[in-house]
Coordinates of C-alpha atoms and ligand atoms in Angstrom, one line a residue:
Chain A
M1 CA 0.0 0.0 0.0
R2 CA 1.3 3.4 -0.9
G3 CA 0.5 6.5 1.1
D4 CA -1.4 9.5 -0.4
D5 CA 1.8 11.5 -0.9
V6 CA 3.2 8.7 -3.0
A7 CA 0.1 8.5 -5.1
Q8 CA 0.7 12.1 -6.1
E9 CA 4.0 11.1 -7.6
P10 CA 4.0 11.3 -11.4
M11 CA 3.7 8.1 -13.4
V12 CA 6.8 8.7 -15.4
E13 CA 9.6 11.0 -14.7
L14 CA 12.7 11.4 -16.9
V15 CA 15.5 13.6 -15.4
G16 CA 18.5 14.6 -17.5
V17 CA 18.3 11.5 -19.7
S18 CA 20.9 11.2 -22.4
K19 CA 21.5 8.3 -24.8
H20 CA 24.4 7.5 -27.0
F21 CA 24.7 4.8 -29.6
G22 CA 28.5 4.5 -29.8
H23 CA 29.6 8.1 -30.5
H24 CA 26.3 9.1 -31.9
Q25 CA 24.2 11.0 -29.3
V26 CA 20.5 10.6 -29.8
L27 CA 19.0 12.1 -26.6
Y28 CA 20.3 15.2 -24.9
D29 CA 19.4 15.8 -21.3
V30 CA 15.7 15.0 -21.7
D31 CA 13.4 16.0 -18.8
L32 CA 9.8 14.7 -19.0
T33 CA 7.0 14.3 -16.5
V34 CA 3.8 12.4 -17.1
Q35 CA 1.1 12.4 -14.5
R36 CA -1.0 9.4 -13.6
G37 CA -3.9 8.7 -15.9
E38 CA -2.6 11.2 -18.4
T39 CA -2.4 10.7 -22.1
L40 CA 0.8 12.2 -23.6
C41 CA 1.5 12.4 -27.3
V42 CA 5.0 12.7 -28.6
I43 CA 5.5 14.3 -32.0
G44 CA 8.5 15.2 -34.0
P45 CA 10.4 14.5 -37.2
S46 CA 11.9 11.2 -38.1
G47 CA 15.1 10.5 -36.3
S48 CA 14.5 13.0 -33.5
G49 CA 14.7 10.3 -30.9
K50 CA 11.0 9.6 -30.1
S51 CA 11.3 5.9 -30.2
T52 CA 14.5 5.9 -28.3
M53 CA 13.0 8.0 -25.5
L54 CA 10.1 5.6 -25.3
R55 CA 12.3 2.6 -25.3
C56 CA 14.4 4.1 -22.4
I57 CA 11.2 4.2 -20.3
N58 CA 10.9 0.4 -20.2
H59 CA 14.6 -0.2 -20.3
L60 CA 14.7 -1.7 -23.8
E61 CA 17.5 0.8 -24.3
V62 CA 20.0 1.4 -21.5
I63 CA 20.4 5.1 -20.9
S64 CA 23.8 6.8 -20.9
A65 CA 23.1 9.4 -18.2
G66 CA 20.2 10.6 -16.1
Q67 CA 17.4 8.8 -14.4
V68 CA 14.1 7.2 -15.4
R69 CA 11.4 6.7 -12.8
V70 CA 8.1 4.8 -13.4
D71 CA 5.6 4.7 -10.7
G72 CA 8.2 6.0 -8.3
N73 CA 10.7 3.2 -9.1
L74 CA 14.0 3.8 -10.7
I75 CA 14.1 1.9 -13.9
G76 CA 17.1 -0.4 -14.6
Y77 CA 19.0 0.6 -11.4
R78 CA 18.7 0.5 -7.7
L79 CA 20.0 3.2 -5.3
R80 CA 22.0 1.3 -2.7
P81 CA 22.9 2.7 0.7
D82 CA 26.4 3.4 -0.6
G83 CA 24.8 6.3 -2.6
R84 CA 25.5 4.8 -6.0
L85 CA 23.3 3.4 -8.7
H86 CA 23.7 -0.4 -9.1
E87 CA 22.5 -2.0 -12.3
L88 CA 19.6 -4.4 -11.8
H89 CA 19.9 -8.1 -12.5
H90 CA 18.1 -8.8 -15.8
R91 CA 15.4 -10.7 -13.9
R92 CA 14.6 -7.6 -11.8
A93 CA 14.5 -5.5 -15.0
A94 CA 12.1 -8.0 -16.5
E95 CA 9.9 -7.7 -13.4
Q96 CA 9.8 -3.9 -13.8
R97 CA 8.5 -4.3 -17.3
L98 CA 5.5 -6.2 -16.0
G99 CA 4.0 -2.9 -15.1
I100 CA 4.8 -1.2 -18.5
G101 CA 2.9 -2.3 -21.6
M102 CA 4.3 -1.6 -25.0
V103 CA 2.7 -1.5 -28.5
F104 CA 5.0 -1.5 -31.5
Q105 CA 4.7 0.0 -34.9
H106 CA 5.0 -3.4 -36.6
F107 CA 2.7 -5.2 -34.0
N108 CA 5.3 -7.9 -33.2
L109 CA 2.7 -10.5 -32.4
F110 CA 4.0 -14.0 -31.8
P111 CA 3.2 -15.7 -35.1
H112 CA 3.1 -19.2 -33.7
M113 CA 0.3 -18.4 -31.3
T114 CA -3.3 -17.6 -31.7
A115 CA -4.7 -14.2 -30.8
L116 CA -5.9 -15.6 -27.4
E117 CA -2.5 -17.2 -26.7
N118 CA -0.7 -14.0 -27.6
V119 CA -2.8 -12.2 -25.0
T120 CA -2.6 -14.8 -22.2
L121 CA 1.2 -15.6 -22.6
G122 CA 2.5 -12.6 -20.6
P123 CA 0.1 -13.1 -17.6
I124 CA 0.7 -16.8 -17.5
K125 CA 4.5 -17.1 -18.1
A126 CA 5.7 -13.7 -16.8
K127 CA 3.3 -13.2 -14.0
G128 CA 2.3 -16.7 -13.1
V129 CA -1.4 -16.1 -13.3
K130 CA -3.5 -19.3 -13.8
R131 CA -4.8 -19.9 -17.3
S132 CA -8.3 -20.4 -16.0
V133 CA -8.2 -17.0 -14.3
I134 CA -6.7 -15.0 -17.2
E135 CA -8.5 -16.6 -20.2
P136 CA -11.9 -15.1 -19.4
Y137 CA -10.3 -11.7 -19.0
A138 CA -8.3 -12.1 -22.2
C139 CA -11.5 -12.9 -24.0
E140 CA -13.2 -9.9 -22.5
L141 CA -10.3 -7.7 -23.7
L142 CA -10.4 -9.2 -27.2
Q143 CA -14.1 -8.5 -27.3
R144 CA -13.4 -4.9 -26.1
V145 CA -11.1 -4.3 -29.0
G146 CA -13.7 -5.7 -31.4
L147 CA -12.1 -9.2 -32.0
G148 CA -14.7 -11.3 -30.2
D149 CA -14.7 -13.7 -33.2
K150 CA -11.0 -14.0 -33.6
F151 CA -9.8 -15.8 -30.5
D152 CA -8.3 -18.7 -32.4
A153 CA -7.0 -16.8 -35.4
Y154 CA -3.2 -16.7 -36.0
P155 CA -1.6 -13.3 -36.7
S156 CA -1.1 -14.3 -40.4
Q157 CA -4.9 -14.6 -40.7
L158 CA -5.5 -11.1 -39.4
S159 CA -5.4 -7.7 -41.1
G160 CA -2.9 -5.2 -39.9
G161 CA -5.5 -3.3 -37.9
Q162 CA -6.7 -6.5 -36.3
Q163 CA -3.2 -7.5 -35.4
Q164 CA -2.5 -4.1 -33.8
R165 CA -5.7 -4.5 -31.8
V166 CA -4.6 -7.9 -30.6
A167 CA -1.2 -6.3 -29.6
I168 CA -3.1 -3.6 -27.6
A169 CA -5.1 -6.4 -25.9
R170 CA -1.8 -8.2 -25.2
A171 CA -0.4 -5.1 -23.5
M172 CA -3.6 -4.5 -21.5
A173 CA -3.8 -8.1 -20.3
M174 CA -0.9 -7.4 -18.0
R175 CA -3.0 -4.7 -16.3
P176 CA -0.2 -2.2 -16.5
P177 CA -0.7 1.3 -15.1
L178 CA 1.3 2.6 -18.1
I179 CA 1.3 1.7 -21.8
L180 CA 3.8 3.0 -24.4
F181 CA 2.7 3.2 -28.0
D182 CA 5.4 3.6 -30.7
E183 CA 3.7 4.9 -33.9
P184 CA 0.9 2.2 -33.6
T185 CA -0.8 3.3 -36.8
S186 CA 2.1 4.1 -39.0
A187 CA 2.4 0.7 -40.6
L188 CA -1.4 0.5 -41.3
D189 CA -3.3 1.0 -44.5
P190 CA -5.1 4.3 -44.2
E191 CA -8.6 2.7 -44.0
L192 CA -7.4 0.6 -40.9
V193 CA -6.0 3.5 -38.9
G194 CA -9.4 4.5 -37.5
E195 CA -10.2 1.2 -35.9
V196 CA -6.9 1.2 -34.0
L197 CA -7.3 4.9 -32.9
D198 CA -10.8 4.2 -31.7
V199 CA -9.5 1.5 -29.4
M200 CA -6.8 3.8 -28.1
K201 CA -9.3 6.6 -27.6
D202 CA -11.5 4.2 -25.6
L203 CA -8.5 3.4 -23.5
A204 CA -7.6 7.0 -22.9
R205 CA -11.1 8.0 -22.0
T206 CA -11.7 5.0 -19.6
G207 CA -9.0 6.6 -17.5
G208 CA -6.9 5.1 -14.7
I209 CA -4.2 4.2 -17.2
T210 CA -1.3 6.3 -18.4
L211 CA -0.6 6.4 -22.1
I212 CA 2.4 7.7 -23.9
V213 CA 1.9 7.7 -27.6
V214 CA 4.4 8.5 -30.3
T215 CA 2.3 9.4 -33.3
H216 CA 1.9 11.4 -36.4
E217 CA -1.9 11.5 -36.0
M218 CA -2.4 15.1 -35.2
G219 CA -6.2 14.7 -35.1
F220 CA -5.8 12.0 -32.4
A221 CA -3.4 14.1 -30.4
R222 CA -5.7 17.1 -30.5
E223 CA -8.7 15.0 -29.5
V224 CA -7.4 12.8 -26.7
A225 CA -4.0 14.0 -25.5
D226 CA -3.8 15.8 -22.2
S227 CA -0.4 17.1 -23.2
V228 CA 1.9 17.0 -26.2
V229 CA 5.6 17.2 -26.5
F230 CA 7.5 18.1 -29.6
M231 CA 11.0 16.5 -30.1
D232 CA 13.7 17.6 -32.5
A233 CA 17.3 16.4 -32.8
G234 CA 17.2 14.5 -29.4
R235 CA 15.7 17.3 -27.4
I236 CA 12.2 18.2 -26.2
I237 CA 11.7 21.6 -27.7
E238 CA 8.2 22.3 -26.7
D239 CA 5.5 20.9 -24.4
G240 CA 2.1 21.9 -23.3
T241 CA -1.6 21.1 -24.0
P242 CA -2.6 20.1 -27.5
A243 CA -4.1 23.6 -27.9
E244 CA -0.8 25.2 -27.0
V245 CA 1.6 23.0 -28.9
L246 CA -0.5 22.2 -31.9
G247 CA -2.6 25.3 -32.0
N248 CA -0.2 28.0 -31.1
P249 CA 3.4 26.7 -31.3
Q250 CA 6.1 29.0 -29.9
H251 CA 9.1 27.5 -31.6
E252 CA 10.0 28.0 -35.2
R253 CA 10.9 24.3 -35.6
T254 CA 7.6 23.2 -34.2
R255 CA 5.8 25.5 -36.6
A256 CA 7.8 24.2 -39.5
F257 CA 7.1 20.6 -38.6
L258 CA 3.4 21.1 -38.1
A259 CA 3.2 23.0 -41.4
A260 CA 4.9 20.1 -43.1
V261 CA 2.7 17.4 -41.5
L262 CA -0.6 19.3 -42.0
H263 CA 0.5 20.3 -45.6
Chain B
M1 CA -17.2 -4.6 -70.7
S2 CA -16.0 -4.6 -74.3
M3 CA -12.8 -6.4 -73.1
S4 CA -14.7 -9.4 -71.6
T5 CA -17.0 -9.8 -74.7
K6 CA -13.9 -9.8 -76.8
L7 CA -12.3 -12.4 -74.6
R8 CA -15.3 -14.6 -74.7
T9 CA -15.3 -14.8 -78.5
N10 CA -11.7 -15.9 -78.4
R11 CA -12.5 -18.9 -76.1
P12 CA -12.3 -22.4 -77.7
P13 CA -15.6 -24.4 -77.9
V14 CA -16.3 -25.9 -74.5
R15 CA -16.4 -29.6 -75.6
A16 CA -13.2 -29.7 -77.7
D17 CA -10.9 -32.7 -77.0
V18 CA -7.6 -31.7 -75.3
V19 CA -4.3 -33.0 -76.6
P20 CA -1.7 -32.8 -73.8
L21 CA 1.8 -31.7 -74.7
R22 CA 4.1 -34.7 -75.3
H23 CA 7.3 -34.6 -73.3
W24 CA 9.6 -36.6 -75.6
G25 CA 12.7 -35.8 -73.6
R26 CA 11.2 -37.1 -70.4
G27 CA 10.2 -40.3 -72.1
A28 CA 13.7 -40.9 -73.5
F29 CA 15.2 -40.2 -70.1
A30 CA 12.9 -42.8 -68.4
A31 CA 13.8 -45.4 -71.0
V32 CA 17.5 -44.9 -70.4
V33 CA 17.1 -45.1 -66.7
A34 CA 15.0 -48.3 -67.0
I35 CA 17.7 -49.9 -69.2
V36 CA 20.5 -49.0 -66.8
V37 CA 18.5 -50.3 -63.8
V38 CA 17.8 -53.6 -65.6
V39 CA 21.4 -54.1 -66.6
I40 CA 22.7 -53.4 -63.0
A41 CA 20.0 -55.6 -61.4
N42 CA 20.8 -58.4 -63.9
S43 CA 24.5 -58.2 -63.3
L44 CA 24.0 -58.3 -59.6
A45 CA 21.4 -61.1 -59.7
T46 CA 23.3 -63.3 -62.1
N47 CA 26.8 -62.5 -60.8
P48 CA 28.4 -65.8 -59.9
N49 CA 30.5 -64.1 -57.2
I50 CA 27.4 -63.0 -55.2
E51 CA 25.6 -65.7 -53.3
W52 CA 22.1 -64.2 -52.8
S53 CA 21.0 -67.0 -50.6
V54 CA 23.7 -66.0 -48.1
V55 CA 22.3 -62.5 -48.1
G56 CA 18.9 -63.9 -47.4
D57 CA 20.2 -66.2 -44.7
Y58 CA 21.9 -63.4 -42.8
L59 CA 19.3 -60.6 -43.3
F60 CA 17.4 -61.6 -40.2
D61 CA 20.4 -63.2 -38.4
D62 CA 20.2 -62.5 -34.6
N63 CA 23.6 -60.9 -34.5
I64 CA 22.8 -58.6 -37.5
L65 CA 19.6 -57.6 -35.8
R66 CA 21.4 -56.9 -32.6
G67 CA 23.9 -54.8 -34.5
L68 CA 21.0 -52.9 -36.2
R69 CA 19.5 -52.2 -32.8
K70 CA 22.9 -50.8 -31.6
T71 CA 23.1 -48.7 -34.7
L72 CA 19.7 -47.3 -34.1
E73 CA 20.3 -46.6 -30.5
M74 CA 23.6 -44.8 -31.2
T75 CA 21.9 -42.7 -33.9
V76 CA 19.0 -41.7 -31.7
L77 CA 21.1 -41.0 -28.6
G78 CA 23.7 -39.2 -30.7
T79 CA 21.0 -37.0 -32.3
I80 CA 19.3 -36.3 -28.9
F81 CA 22.5 -35.4 -27.1
G82 CA 24.0 -33.7 -30.1
T83 CA 20.9 -31.5 -30.6
A84 CA 20.8 -30.6 -26.9
L85 CA 24.5 -29.7 -27.0
A86 CA 23.9 -27.8 -30.3
V87 CA 21.1 -25.7 -28.7
A88 CA 23.4 -24.8 -25.8
I89 CA 26.3 -24.0 -28.0
A90 CA 24.1 -21.9 -30.4
V91 CA 22.6 -19.9 -27.5
M92 CA 26.1 -19.3 -26.1
R93 CA 27.4 -18.1 -29.5
L94 CA 24.7 -15.4 -29.4
S95 CA 25.7 -14.2 -26.0
P96 CA 26.9 -10.6 -25.7
S97 CA 29.8 -11.9 -23.6
K98 CA 32.8 -12.3 -25.8
I99 CA 34.2 -15.0 -23.5
V100 CA 31.0 -17.1 -23.7
S101 CA 30.5 -16.7 -27.4
G102 CA 34.2 -17.2 -28.1
T103 CA 34.2 -20.5 -26.1
A104 CA 31.2 -21.7 -28.1
A105 CA 32.7 -20.7 -31.4
A106 CA 35.9 -22.6 -30.5
Y107 CA 33.9 -25.7 -29.6
A108 CA 32.0 -25.6 -32.8
F109 CA 35.2 -25.0 -34.8
F110 CA 36.9 -28.0 -33.2
F111 CA 34.2 -30.5 -33.5
R112 CA 33.2 -29.5 -37.0
G113 CA 36.8 -29.7 -38.0
I114 CA 38.0 -32.9 -36.5
P115 CA 37.3 -36.0 -38.7
L116 CA 34.8 -38.3 -37.1
I117 CA 37.1 -41.2 -37.4
V118 CA 39.9 -39.4 -35.6
L119 CA 37.5 -38.3 -32.8
L120 CA 36.2 -41.8 -32.4
I121 CA 39.6 -43.4 -32.2
L122 CA 40.6 -40.7 -29.6
I123 CA 37.6 -41.3 -27.4
G124 CA 37.6 -45.0 -27.9
N125 CA 41.2 -45.1 -26.6
L126 CA 40.9 -42.6 -23.9
G127 CA 42.1 -45.3 -21.5
L128 CA 45.5 -45.1 -23.1
F129 CA 46.2 -41.6 -21.8
F130 CA 43.9 -41.3 -18.8
K131 CA 43.6 -43.9 -16.1
N132 CA 40.6 -42.8 -14.1
F133 CA 37.5 -40.6 -14.4
T134 CA 37.4 -38.5 -11.2
I135 CA 35.0 -36.0 -9.8
A136 CA 36.9 -34.1 -7.2
I137 CA 37.9 -30.6 -6.1
P138 CA 40.9 -29.8 -8.2
F139 CA 44.3 -29.4 -6.4
T140 CA 42.9 -31.0 -3.2
D141 CA 42.6 -34.6 -1.9
I142 CA 38.8 -34.4 -1.8
T143 CA 37.4 -36.9 -4.2
F144 CA 33.7 -37.7 -4.7
W145 CA 33.8 -40.4 -7.3
S146 CA 36.4 -42.2 -9.3
R147 CA 36.3 -45.0 -11.9
P148 CA 38.7 -46.5 -14.4
V149 CA 38.3 -45.0 -17.8
R150 CA 38.3 -48.4 -19.5
E151 CA 35.2 -49.4 -17.4
V152 CA 33.2 -46.2 -18.0
M153 CA 34.1 -45.6 -21.6
N154 CA 33.0 -48.9 -23.2
P155 CA 32.8 -48.9 -27.1
F156 CA 29.1 -48.2 -27.2
R157 CA 29.4 -45.1 -24.9
A158 CA 32.4 -43.9 -26.7
S159 CA 30.5 -44.2 -30.0
V160 CA 27.5 -42.2 -28.6
L161 CA 29.8 -39.6 -27.2
G162 CA 31.8 -39.3 -30.4
L163 CA 28.7 -39.0 -32.6
S164 CA 27.1 -36.5 -30.2
L165 CA 30.1 -34.2 -30.1
A166 CA 30.7 -34.4 -33.8
G167 CA 27.0 -33.9 -34.6
S168 CA 26.7 -31.0 -32.1
G169 CA 29.4 -28.9 -33.8
Y170 CA 27.6 -29.0 -37.1
M171 CA 24.1 -28.8 -35.7
S172 CA 24.9 -25.8 -33.6
E173 CA 25.3 -23.9 -36.9
I174 CA 21.9 -25.0 -38.0
V175 CA 20.4 -24.0 -34.6
R176 CA 22.2 -20.7 -34.7
G177 CA 20.7 -20.0 -38.1
G178 CA 17.3 -20.8 -36.8
L179 CA 17.7 -18.6 -33.7
L180 CA 18.9 -15.7 -35.9
A181 CA 15.9 -16.1 -38.2
V182 CA 13.7 -14.9 -35.3
G183 CA 13.6 -11.1 -35.7
R184 CA 14.5 -8.5 -33.1
G185 CA 10.9 -7.5 -32.9
Q186 CA 10.0 -10.8 -31.3
H187 CA 12.7 -10.5 -28.7
E188 CA 11.5 -7.0 -27.9
A189 CA 7.8 -7.9 -27.7
A190 CA 8.7 -10.8 -25.3
K191 CA 10.8 -8.4 -23.2
A192 CA 8.0 -5.9 -23.2
I193 CA 5.6 -8.3 -21.5
G194 CA 8.1 -9.0 -18.9
L195 CA 9.5 -12.3 -20.0
T196 CA 13.1 -13.1 -18.9
S197 CA 15.6 -14.1 -21.5
G198 CA 15.3 -17.8 -20.6
K199 CA 11.5 -17.7 -21.0
T200 CA 11.8 -15.7 -24.2
L201 CA 14.0 -18.4 -25.6
R202 CA 11.7 -21.2 -24.6
H203 CA 8.3 -19.8 -25.5
I204 CA 9.1 -17.4 -28.3
V205 CA 12.4 -18.0 -30.0
L206 CA 12.9 -21.7 -30.1
P207 CA 9.3 -22.6 -31.2
Q208 CA 9.8 -20.2 -34.2
A209 CA 13.3 -21.3 -34.9
L210 CA 12.1 -24.9 -35.1
R211 CA 10.6 -24.3 -38.5
V212 CA 14.1 -23.4 -39.8
I213 CA 15.9 -26.1 -37.7
V214 CA 13.8 -29.2 -38.2
P215 CA 14.2 -29.8 -41.9
P216 CA 18.0 -29.8 -41.9
L217 CA 18.0 -31.7 -38.6
G218 CA 16.1 -34.5 -40.3
N219 CA 18.9 -34.7 -42.8
E220 CA 21.4 -34.6 -39.9
L221 CA 19.6 -37.7 -38.4
I222 CA 20.2 -39.6 -41.7
S223 CA 23.8 -38.4 -41.8
M224 CA 24.2 -39.6 -38.2
L225 CA 22.9 -43.0 -39.2
K226 CA 25.4 -43.3 -41.9
A227 CA 28.2 -41.8 -39.8
S228 CA 27.5 -44.4 -37.1
A229 CA 29.0 -47.0 -39.4
I230 CA 32.4 -45.4 -38.7
V231 CA 32.2 -46.6 -35.1
S232 CA 33.2 -50.0 -36.5
V233 CA 36.8 -48.7 -36.1
I234 CA 36.5 -48.9 -32.4
A235 CA 34.3 -52.1 -32.6
G236 CA 31.3 -50.2 -31.5
G237 CA 29.1 -53.2 -31.9
D238 CA 27.0 -51.6 -34.6
L239 CA 25.5 -53.1 -37.7
L240 CA 28.6 -52.7 -39.8
T241 CA 30.9 -54.0 -37.0
V242 CA 28.7 -57.1 -36.8
A243 CA 28.5 -57.6 -40.6
L244 CA 32.2 -57.3 -41.0
G245 CA 32.8 -59.6 -38.0
I246 CA 30.7 -62.3 -39.7
S247 CA 32.4 -61.8 -43.0
G248 CA 35.7 -62.4 -41.3
R249 CA 34.5 -65.9 -40.4
N250 CA 32.5 -66.9 -43.5
F251 CA 34.5 -64.9 -46.1
R252 CA 31.3 -63.6 -47.7
T253 CA 32.4 -59.9 -47.5
I254 CA 30.2 -58.6 -50.4
E255 CA 27.1 -60.5 -49.2
M256 CA 27.5 -59.2 -45.6
L257 CA 28.0 -55.6 -46.9
L258 CA 24.8 -56.0 -49.0
V259 CA 23.0 -57.2 -45.8
A260 CA 24.2 -54.0 -44.0
T261 CA 23.3 -51.8 -47.0
I262 CA 19.8 -53.2 -47.3
W263 CA 19.2 -52.4 -43.6
Y264 CA 20.7 -48.9 -43.8
L265 CA 18.5 -48.1 -46.9
L266 CA 15.4 -49.5 -45.2
V267 CA 16.0 -47.4 -42.1
I268 CA 16.6 -44.3 -44.2
V269 CA 13.3 -44.9 -46.1
V270 CA 11.5 -45.0 -42.8
L271 CA 13.3 -41.9 -41.5
S272 CA 12.6 -40.0 -44.7
I273 CA 8.9 -40.8 -44.4
G274 CA 8.9 -39.6 -40.8
Q275 CA 10.8 -36.5 -41.8
Y276 CA 8.2 -35.7 -44.4
F277 CA 5.4 -35.8 -41.8
V278 CA 7.3 -33.9 -39.2
E279 CA 8.2 -31.2 -41.7
R280 CA 4.6 -30.9 -42.8
K281 CA 3.5 -30.5 -39.1
V282 CA 6.1 -27.9 -38.4
A283 CA 5.3 -25.9 -41.5
E284 CA 1.6 -25.8 -40.6
R285 CA 1.7 -22.6 -38.7
Ligands
LIG301 N1 20.1 0.6 -32.1 C1 20.6 1.8 -32.7 N2 21.9 1.9 -33.0 C2 22.4 3.0 -33.5 N3 21.7 4.1 -33.8 C3 20.3 4.1 -33.5 C4 19.7 2.9 -32.9 N4 18.4 3.2 -32.8 C5 18.2 4.4 -33.2 N5 19.4 5.0 -33.6 C6 19.5 6.4 -34.1 O1 19.0 7.2 -33.2 C7 18.3 8.3 -33.8 C8 16.9 8.4 -33.3 O2 16.2 7.3 -33.6 P1 14.7 7.0 -33.2 O3 14.3 5.7 -33.8 O4 14.6 7.2 -31.7 O5 13.9 8.2 -34.0 P2 12.4 8.5 -34.1 O6 12.1 9.8 -33.7 O7 11.6 7.4 -33.5 O8 12.2 8.4 -35.7 P3 11.0 7.8 -36.6 O9 9.9 8.7 -36.6 O10 11.7 7.6 -37.9 O11 10.7 6.5 -35.9 C9 18.4 8.0 -35.3 O12 19.4 8.8 -35.8 C10 18.7 6.6 -35.4 O13 19.5 6.4 -36.5
LIG302 MG1 10.5 5.7 -34.2

């Protein structure tokens, strides 16, 4: 049980995060705070470091400097009494990811498993939940994303939009307080984008769950985001409400980017 | 619209007889093959130097059947242990640690490189350069278990060990190829739902790698069967050892080799049929 003061803590907090790939620096001293239950949209040009920042949050990438906190816990490290950060054993790192869902641009469903098996795998194998307990919930989730008739379908038998909805159900099945989306609709045919965005809107509106969405869908950002950040060249250049960032951008680069995206 | 009406007028009348294209080349090839087969079969059947009745007598001889069983046991055990080792080596080779991957690479290099016959002779004669197998704490007097090498390493065990080691070197390359065929996205998706690397390997990577691994492993099983004949150099008690042993007494070398050949071919036919069904099952998803 956490006290009231702890509950006020932000869901995600990045402090001075930098990331290098070899000599190539991709993130420069990024600060970011996402409140509980908030939906944050991350926008910015290709190569600006949006995916990298997202992947640092669940420790798919190891940060070069700074700190990442999720739900009050330091990600990937532990502060020992000696005052230094000790890298976590990979099992502890895996445990931390139980509370952080992720949805990928290319869905990354497990092709050798049915939709239902994809959704139940994490709870059963990573969390140790009984199959009899998780299956009804998984079915409920698949129904909620509009796939009540696709439990036994393999990913290869599903359209891109359907696959991405299974992937969202797979992330939700872990009951994480936070889900990260990395351009969830970028790989979809235009007519399939809507069905995936609808599921995400439903998630954002139901509340209780924090969403960080890297996206080029400005309409989605305007409609459901509580806040928007604009990234360029490894830095967060501008942040605020959708109205502020999208409607009245302060920075030249934000304006140029929006002009290009909105034609 | 006008396109389809035009097409329809070009169609042949529905009831016309169809004359299939004649493949003269194929017919000629079949004829040549048939003639060659008949000539060879005839020369074997009527060859005064081959006593076919001897082949018949020994085909189901007790010793031959015992040798066949040994051969099958060696092949199966060699494949099982070899595959298990191969998976371990392949996983180690993909480790980010240079020491771990380097060790595995050296292992694969050594056992792929050394001729099987040399490996078997070395293992079969381990007793010449080591007296005892000992489980103990090195550089102390504490010993848990110790047995003479000659007792532990009988020809059958030496054969299984040799076949497993030699097979594992080659198979680790196959398994590695299979593991690499599973994309980065799969690893990341597995990580993202909180699976540890061990569980990712078991539930996500290996099942998908199987599709790539199983077909060549089937061939490896057949190679292993044939390779097992080499254990006759250390008197492994296999089919060929027995057949050659009998020929040493009855001087019917060709007949005994034919007996062995017939059994090897029969087993390979059975294995190939099995392979066909396993491959089809694996390819299903
Ligand atoms: N594993 C990696 N190794 C080396 N460089 C990388 C790696 N991943 C990303 N980068 C580099 O980091 C920079 C930022 O990449 P990132 O994928 O975070 O950008 P992005 O904003 O998500 O772009 P996009 O909109 O195209 O997805 C790019 O220059 C990219 O080449
Ligand atoms: Mg990206």
